Amino acid sequence: MGRIVVEVMPKPEILDPQGKAIGTGLERLGLTGFTDVRQGKLFHLTVEGEVTAQALENAREAAASLLSNPVIEDVVSVRAADAEEDDR
Amino acid sequence: MSARVAMATAAPLVGDRGDGGAIPGADALRVGVVQFPGTLDDRDALRAVTLSGAQAVPLWHGDDSLSDVDAVILPGGFSYGDYLRCGAIARFAPLMTAVVDAAKGGMPVLGICNGFQVLCESHLLPGALIRNDHQRFICRDQELVMENTDTTWTRDYSTGETITIPLKNGEGGFVADPATLDQLEDEGLVVARYHGFNPNGSQRDIAGITNARGNVVGLMPHPEHAVEAGFGTDSANGMRAGVDGQGFFTSALRSLLSA
């Protein structure tokens, strides 16, 4: 079975309150030194057999139509997972 | 159902905006309220419709048909648990295909809170709603200034009028790119703005917007929670006496009857 990884991030110009809250939490833990935290989303789409060009195309469509909202988010990448990632 | 309508029309202050009560002919109109899994405010929206004098029709997200309704309300709540993004999954519910088609054909559609988020995800309205800038859920009686009062859902208000209705959201920050915001302002598509206090970081204090045709309106605060004396907002007339939300529902009926 192959796997496609889709990464979605909030657009840089959009305020990311979740990322801000996480940044505050890190400071409270004493984990300083991070100047900014932004939270995105990672999707694993599993397909039968190899990841084909068609499967990647379908994943790109899924990323653009449902997995992200282009008003507030960017699809950062749509790629086939490498063998190591496939095991996770 | 008939007993409920009779009871409603006997209730005090129903539809009382100085016009002497019920709107003639309203009882023939059917206003649907869509229930998705996780919808919260459908019952209040149905009651608001009943109190306005029309027939309240519960609609189920999994159906394909709008059951011959004349208008549709997408109520507040947490459809599909707000999974993925608020409104993102509700947008693909079978009934939404019919709602989107009907809206494009001119049917009055009002999205409240989560319903506003669904309308944005459906691309019936521009922009998006993100987590409140202060990162907390907020619930309060909220003052709004009405701006565009030519829409199907706001004609019973006057431009510049200040109203107070409940607001309750965690993800109510309205955002859009600067060009879209300018377009909304230039074309007069801002329906209402937050007054005195911006509760969620919405850009340019925008609380509600409409489409160019004026039949689709999205609003973050909740008019359906301020339609009945005793259950509304605190006002000069007394505790829970505020019924400023009634106008959204009566506006739609008057628009339909004059069409």
Short mmCIF file of C-alpha atoms in Angstrom, two decimals:
data_model
loop_
_atom_site.label_atom_id
_atom_site.label_comp_id
_atom_site.label_asym_id
_atom_site.label_seq_id
_atom_site.Cartn_x
_atom_site.Cartn_y
_atom_site.Cartn_z
CA MET A 1 0.00 0.00 0.00
CA GLY A 2 1.24 3.44 -0.87
CA ARG A 3 0.74 6.61 1.05
CA ILE A 4 0.41 10.23 0.01
CA VAL A 5 1.27 12.99 2.47
CA VAL A 6 -0.54 16.33 2.25
CA GLU A 7 0.69 19.30 4.28
CA VAL A 8 -1.52 22.33 4.87
CA MET A 9 -0.46 25.49 6.72
CA PRO A 10 -2.30 28.70 7.63
CA LYS A 11 -1.32 31.49 5.24
CA PRO A 12 1.55 33.59 6.62
CA GLU A 13 -0.58 36.73 6.74
CA ILE A 14 -3.43 35.03 8.63
CA LEU A 15 -3.32 35.23 12.41
CA ASP A 16 -2.79 31.76 13.90
CA PRO A 17 -4.18 31.91 17.47
CA GLN A 18 -3.53 28.18 17.99
CA GLY A 19 0.13 28.61 17.14
CA LYS A 20 0.30 31.61 19.46
CA ALA A 21 -1.24 29.61 22.31
CA ILE A 22 1.26 26.80 21.75
CA GLY A 23 4.11 29.32 21.76
CA THR A 24 2.92 30.61 25.13
CA GLY A 25 2.75 27.03 26.44
CA LEU A 26 6.34 26.38 25.33
CA GLU A 27 7.54 29.48 27.17
CA ARG A 28 5.79 28.31 30.33
CA LEU A 29 7.64 25.00 30.03
CA GLY A 30 10.87 26.90 29.85
CA LEU A 31 11.40 25.93 26.21
CA THR A 32 12.41 29.36 25.05
CA GLY A 33 14.18 30.37 21.90
CA PHE A 34 11.32 29.79 19.46
CA THR A 35 10.41 33.15 18.00
CA ASP A 36 7.21 31.90 16.32
CA VAL A 37 4.97 28.84 16.32
CA ARG A 38 2.43 28.12 13.59
CA GLN A 39 0.19 25.07 13.55
CA GLY A 40 -0.76 23.32 10.32
CA LYS A 41 -2.29 20.02 9.30
CA LEU A 42 -0.81 16.79 7.96
CA PHE A 43 -2.96 14.26 6.11
CA HIS A 44 -2.01 10.69 5.19
CA LEU A 45 -3.98 9.35 2.23
CA THR A 46 -3.49 5.63 1.73
CA VAL A 47 -4.00 3.98 -1.67
CA GLU A 48 -4.01 0.39 -2.96
CA GLY A 49 -0.64 -0.48 -4.49
CA GLU A 50 1.87 2.09 -5.66
CA VAL A 51 1.29 5.81 -5.57
CA THR A 52 0.55 6.55 -9.20
CA ALA A 53 0.52 9.89 -11.00
CA GLN A 54 -3.27 9.62 -11.10
CA ALA A 55 -3.41 9.03 -7.32
CA LEU A 56 -1.24 12.10 -6.77
CA GLU A 57 -3.50 14.11 -9.04
CA ASN A 58 -6.55 12.98 -7.04
CA ALA A 59 -4.76 13.89 -3.83
CA ARG A 60 -3.99 17.37 -5.19
CA GLU A 61 -7.67 17.79 -5.97
CA ALA A 62 -8.61 16.59 -2.47
CA ALA A 63 -6.08 19.02 -0.98
CA ALA A 64 -7.48 21.96 -2.92
CA SER A 65 -11.18 21.17 -2.48
CA LEU A 66 -11.64 19.79 1.02
CA LEU A 67 -8.39 19.46 2.93
CA SER A 68 -7.63 23.17 2.72
CA ASN A 69 -9.54 26.44 2.48
CA PRO A 70 -7.64 28.68 0.04
CA VAL A 71 -8.89 31.81 1.82
CA ILE A 72 -6.92 31.03 4.96
CA GLU A 73 -4.60 28.12 4.15
CA ASP A 74 -1.89 27.05 1.70
CA VAL A 75 -1.31 23.50 0.50
CA VAL A 76 2.41 23.30 1.18
CA SER A 77 3.03 19.90 -0.37
CA VAL A 78 1.36 16.83 -1.85
CA ARG A 79 3.86 13.99 -2.21
CA ALA A 80 4.26 10.23 -2.03
CA ALA A 81 5.59 9.15 1.34
CA ASP A 82 9.05 7.56 1.25
CA ALA A 83 9.51 3.96 2.41
CA GLU A 84 10.49 4.98 5.94
CA GLU A 85 7.39 7.14 6.39
CA ASP A 86 5.20 4.32 5.03
CA ASP A 87 5.86 2.24 8.11
CA ARG A 88 4.52 4.79 10.55
CA MET B 1 -48.03 21.74 14.61
CA SER B 2 -51.21 23.79 14.35
CA ALA B 3 -51.42 23.96 18.14
CA ARG B 4 -47.89 25.33 18.27
CA VAL B 5 -48.65 28.01 15.72
CA ALA B 6 -51.81 29.01 17.58
CA MET B 7 -49.88 29.22 20.83
CA ALA B 8 -47.17 31.24 19.19
CA THR B 9 -49.49 33.80 17.69
CA ALA B 10 -51.07 34.30 21.11
CA ALA B 11 -47.70 34.99 22.77
CA PRO B 12 -46.96 38.59 23.75
CA LEU B 13 -44.79 40.85 21.62
CA VAL B 14 -44.75 38.35 18.76
CA GLY B 15 -43.70 40.09 15.59
CA ASP B 16 -44.27 43.36 17.41
CA ARG B 17 -42.10 45.86 15.63
CA GLY B 18 -44.77 48.51 15.67
CA ASP B 19 -46.60 47.09 12.69
CA GLY B 20 -49.52 45.68 14.65
CA GLY B 21 -48.37 42.05 14.77
CA ALA B 22 -48.41 39.20 12.31
CA ILE B 23 -47.54 39.76 8.68
CA PRO B 24 -50.57 39.06 6.45
CA GLY B 25 -49.96 36.00 4.29
CA ALA B 26 -46.90 34.86 6.27
CA ASP B 27 -48.61 31.67 7.42
CA ALA B 28 -48.46 30.34 3.85
CA LEU B 29 -44.66 30.62 3.77
CA ARG B 30 -42.40 27.69 4.63
CA VAL B 31 -38.98 28.42 6.11
CA GLY B 32 -36.63 25.45 6.44
CA VAL B 33 -33.98 25.03 9.13
CA VAL B 34 -31.23 22.52 8.32
CA GLN B 35 -30.02 20.10 10.95
CA PHE B 36 -26.53 18.65 10.56
CA PRO B 37 -24.93 16.22 13.02
CA GLY B 38 -23.74 18.56 15.77
CA THR B 39 -26.13 21.40 14.99
CA LEU B 40 -27.10 23.19 18.18
CA ASP B 41 -29.47 26.08 17.49
CA ASP B 42 -31.96 24.53 15.08
CA ARG B 43 -34.74 24.46 17.68
CA ASP B 44 -34.36 28.14 18.48
CA ALA B 45 -34.25 28.98 14.77
CA LEU B 46 -37.41 26.94 14.16
CA ARG B 47 -39.12 28.75 17.03
CA ALA B 48 -37.99 32.13 15.67
CA VAL B 49 -39.59 31.22 12.35
CA THR B 50 -42.81 30.13 14.06
CA LEU B 51 -42.93 33.34 16.08
CA SER B 52 -42.42 35.39 12.92
CA GLY B 53 -45.65 33.86 11.60
CA ALA B 54 -44.34 31.42 8.97
CA GLN B 55 -44.33 27.63 8.95
CA ALA B 56 -41.09 26.24 10.41
CA VAL B 57 -39.85 23.19 8.49
CA PRO B 58 -37.05 21.03 9.91
CA LEU B 59 -34.70 19.89 7.13
CA TRP B 60 -32.28 16.98 7.40
CA HIS B 61 -28.73 17.30 6.05
CA GLY B 62 -28.85 13.85 4.46
CA ASP B 63 -31.90 14.55 2.30
CA ASP B 64 -31.69 15.69 -1.30
CA SER B 65 -34.85 17.78 -1.35
CA LEU B 66 -35.66 21.15 0.18
CA SER B 67 -39.27 20.04 0.80
CA ASP B 68 -40.77 23.01 -1.07
CA VAL B 69 -39.52 25.59 1.41
CA ASP B 70 -39.45 29.28 0.45
CA ALA B 71 -36.32 30.10 2.46
CA VAL B 72 -33.56 28.25 4.28
CA ILE B 73 -31.74 28.91 7.54
CA LEU B 74 -28.42 27.22 8.33
CA PRO B 75 -28.36 27.41 12.14
CA GLY B 76 -25.54 27.61 14.65
CA GLY B 77 -23.73 24.78 16.35
CA PHE B 78 -20.80 22.53 15.67
CA SER B 79 -21.65 20.57 12.53
CA TYR B 80 -19.50 17.46 12.32
CA GLY B 81 -17.78 18.52 15.53
CA ASP B 82 -16.03 21.34 13.66
CA TYR B 83 -13.71 18.62 12.34
CA LEU B 84 -11.19 19.71 9.69
CA ARG B 85 -12.50 23.31 9.65
CA CYS B 86 -15.78 24.76 10.88
CA GLY B 87 -18.41 24.09 8.22
CA ALA B 88 -15.98 22.28 5.90
CA ILE B 89 -17.68 18.89 6.03
CA ALA B 90 -21.24 20.19 6.28
CA ARG B 91 -20.64 21.88 2.95
CA PHE B 92 -20.60 18.46 1.27
CA ALA B 93 -23.81 17.19 2.91
CA PRO B 94 -26.33 16.00 0.29
CA LEU B 95 -28.82 18.75 1.16
CA MET B 96 -26.19 21.46 0.63
CA THR B 97 -26.17 20.77 -3.11
CA ALA B 98 -29.84 21.75 -3.16
CA VAL B 99 -29.22 24.73 -0.85
CA VAL B 100 -26.38 26.05 -3.03
CA ASP B 101 -28.48 25.66 -6.20
CA ALA B 102 -31.47 27.35 -4.58
CA ALA B 103 -29.33 30.20 -3.25
CA LYS B 104 -27.88 30.80 -6.69
CA GLY B 105 -31.46 30.86 -8.00
CA GLY B 106 -32.38 33.61 -5.53
CA MET B 107 -33.88 31.72 -2.60
CA PRO B 108 -33.37 33.53 0.72
CA VAL B 109 -30.66 31.76 2.73
CA LEU B 110 -29.50 32.90 6.18
CA GLY B 111 -26.44 31.36 7.82
CA ILE B 112 -26.04 32.02 11.53
CA CYS B 113 -22.70 31.35 13.28
CA ASN B 114 -21.81 27.82 12.13
CA GLY B 115 -24.25 28.44 9.26
CA PHE B 116 -22.17 31.50 8.27
CA GLN B 117 -19.09 29.27 8.30
CA VAL B 118 -20.90 26.75 6.05
CA LEU B 119 -21.86 29.54 3.61
CA CYS B 120 -18.22 30.67 3.40
CA GLU B 121 -16.98 27.10 2.92
CA SER B 122 -19.65 26.67 0.21
CA HIS B 123 -18.32 29.80 -1.54
CA LEU B 124 -21.77 31.39 -1.41
CA LEU B 125 -20.10 34.17 0.59
CA PRO B 126 -16.46 35.31 0.46
CA GLY B 127 -13.93 35.12 3.27
CA ALA B 128 -13.56 32.67 6.12
CA LEU B 129 -13.98 32.51 9.89
CA ILE B 130 -11.02 31.64 12.07
CA ARG B 131 -10.37 31.16 15.77
CA ASN B 132 -11.01 34.24 17.91
CA ASP B 133 -7.87 36.36 18.17
CA HIS B 134 -7.98 36.14 21.99
CA GLN B 135 -8.12 32.32 21.72
CA ARG B 136 -11.17 31.95 23.97
CA PHE B 137 -14.81 31.14 23.44
CA ILE B 138 -16.95 34.21 24.05
CA CYS B 139 -20.64 34.58 24.94
CA ARG B 140 -22.21 37.99 25.43
CA ASP B 141 -24.99 40.33 24.42
CA GLN B 142 -23.41 42.09 21.45
CA GLU B 143 -24.19 45.46 19.96
CA LEU B 144 -24.23 45.68 16.17
CA VAL B 145 -24.69 48.53 13.76
CA MET B 146 -26.86 47.58 10.80
CA GLU B 147 -25.40 48.72 7.49
CA ASN B 148 -26.97 47.14 4.40
CA THR B 149 -30.69 47.03 5.13
CA ASP B 150 -31.71 46.32 1.55
CA THR B 151 -31.09 42.58 1.80
CA THR B 152 -33.80 39.95 1.95
CA TRP B 153 -33.00 39.36 5.62
CA THR B 154 -32.47 42.93 6.88
CA ARG B 155 -35.13 45.14 5.25
CA ASP B 156 -37.02 45.53 8.55
CA TYR B 157 -34.05 47.37 10.04
CA SER B 158 -32.84 50.86 9.18
CA THR B 159 -29.30 51.70 8.15
CA GLY B 160 -27.27 52.92 11.11
CA GLU B 161 -29.67 51.32 13.60
CA THR B 162 -27.97 49.75 16.63
CA ILE B 163 -29.29 46.39 17.76
CA THR B 164 -28.25 43.96 20.49
CA ILE B 165 -28.34 40.18 20.00
CA PRO B 166 -26.44 37.33 21.64
CA LEU B 167 -23.05 36.31 20.31
CA LYS B 168 -21.35 33.03 21.19
CA ASN B 169 -18.44 31.65 19.25
CA GLY B 170 -14.94 30.27 19.44
CA GLU B 171 -14.16 30.71 15.76
CA GLY B 172 -15.87 33.92 14.74
CA GLY B 173 -12.99 35.97 13.40
CA PHE B 174 -13.97 37.08 9.90
CA VAL B 175 -10.99 37.24 7.57
CA ALA B 176 -10.49 37.85 3.87
CA ASP B 177 -7.73 39.29 1.74
CA PRO B 178 -7.59 43.11 1.56
CA ALA B 179 -8.99 43.19 -1.99
CA THR B 180 -12.03 41.16 -0.94
CA LEU B 181 -12.57 43.34 2.13
CA ASP B 182 -12.39 46.49 -0.03
CA GLN B 183 -14.86 44.95 -2.47
CA LEU B 184 -17.28 44.10 0.36
CA GLU B 185 -17.13 47.71 1.56
CA ASP B 186 -17.27 49.31 -1.89
CA GLU B 187 -20.27 47.26 -2.96
CA GLY B 188 -22.10 47.75 0.34
CA LEU B 189 -22.11 44.06 1.15
CA VAL B 190 -21.40 44.50 4.86
CA VAL B 191 -24.71 43.75 6.61
CA ALA B 192 -23.69 44.45 10.21
CA ARG B 193 -20.60 45.52 12.13
CA TYR B 194 -19.65 45.01 15.77
CA HIS B 195 -20.27 48.19 17.75
CA GLY B 196 -18.26 49.31 20.75
CA PHE B 197 -16.32 46.07 21.10
CA ASN B 198 -14.93 43.64 18.55
CA PRO B 199 -15.49 40.26 20.25
CA ASN B 200 -13.39 38.01 18.05
CA GLY B 201 -10.86 39.95 16.00
CA SER B 202 -13.02 40.12 12.88
CA GLN B 203 -11.36 42.29 10.26
CA ARG B 204 -12.95 45.73 9.96
CA ASP B 205 -15.38 44.74 12.74
CA ILE B 206 -17.46 42.74 10.26
CA ALA B 207 -20.24 40.72 11.92
CA GLY B 208 -22.24 39.82 8.82
CA ILE B 209 -22.12 40.04 5.03
CA THR B 210 -24.36 39.41 2.04
CA ASN B 211 -23.97 38.44 -1.60
CA ALA B 212 -24.51 40.94 -4.43
CA ARG B 213 -28.11 39.82 -4.89
CA GLY B 214 -28.87 40.26 -1.19
CA ASN B 215 -30.64 36.90 -0.80
CA VAL B 216 -27.77 35.17 1.01
CA VAL B 217 -26.74 36.59 4.39
CA GLY B 218 -24.16 35.23 6.83
CA LEU B 219 -24.05 36.49 10.40
CA MET B 220 -21.88 35.44 13.34
CA PRO B 221 -24.15 36.61 16.21
CA HIS B 222 -27.50 34.94 16.88
CA PRO B 223 -30.75 36.78 16.06
CA GLU B 224 -32.77 33.64 16.82
CA HIS B 225 -31.86 33.98 20.50
CA ALA B 226 -33.52 37.40 20.74
CA VAL B 227 -37.02 36.95 19.36
CA GLU B 228 -39.17 36.38 22.42
CA ALA B 229 -39.64 38.59 25.46
CA GLY B 230 -38.40 36.80 28.55
CA PHE B 231 -35.82 34.84 26.58
CA GLY B 232 -33.91 37.56 24.77
CA THR B 233 -31.13 39.98 25.66
CA ASP B 234 -31.13 42.28 28.67
CA SER B 235 -32.52 45.61 27.50
CA ALA B 236 -33.89 48.90 28.74
CA ASN B 237 -37.29 47.20 28.86
CA GLY B 238 -36.08 44.63 31.37
CA MET B 239 -34.09 41.47 31.82
CA ARG B 240 -34.19 39.13 28.79
CA ALA B 241 -36.68 41.50 27.19
CA GLY B 242 -34.62 42.33 24.10
CA VAL B 243 -36.10 41.02 20.85
CA ASP B 244 -33.87 42.81 18.33
CA GLY B 245 -33.36 39.59 16.38
CA GLN B 246 -36.95 39.41 15.15
CA GLY B 247 -36.27 41.66 12.18
CA PHE B 248 -34.14 39.10 10.36
CA PHE B 249 -37.03 36.64 10.27
CA THR B 250 -39.78 39.12 9.50
CA SER B 251 -37.61 40.73 6.80
CA ALA B 252 -37.41 37.45 4.90
CA LEU B 253 -41.18 36.96 5.05
CA ARG B 254 -41.86 40.50 3.85
CA SER B 255 -39.33 40.04 1.06
CA LEU B 256 -40.96 36.80 -0.05
CA LEU B 257 -44.47 38.27 0.10
CA SER B 258 -43.49 41.35 -1.91
CA ALA B 259 -41.55 39.37 -4.53
#
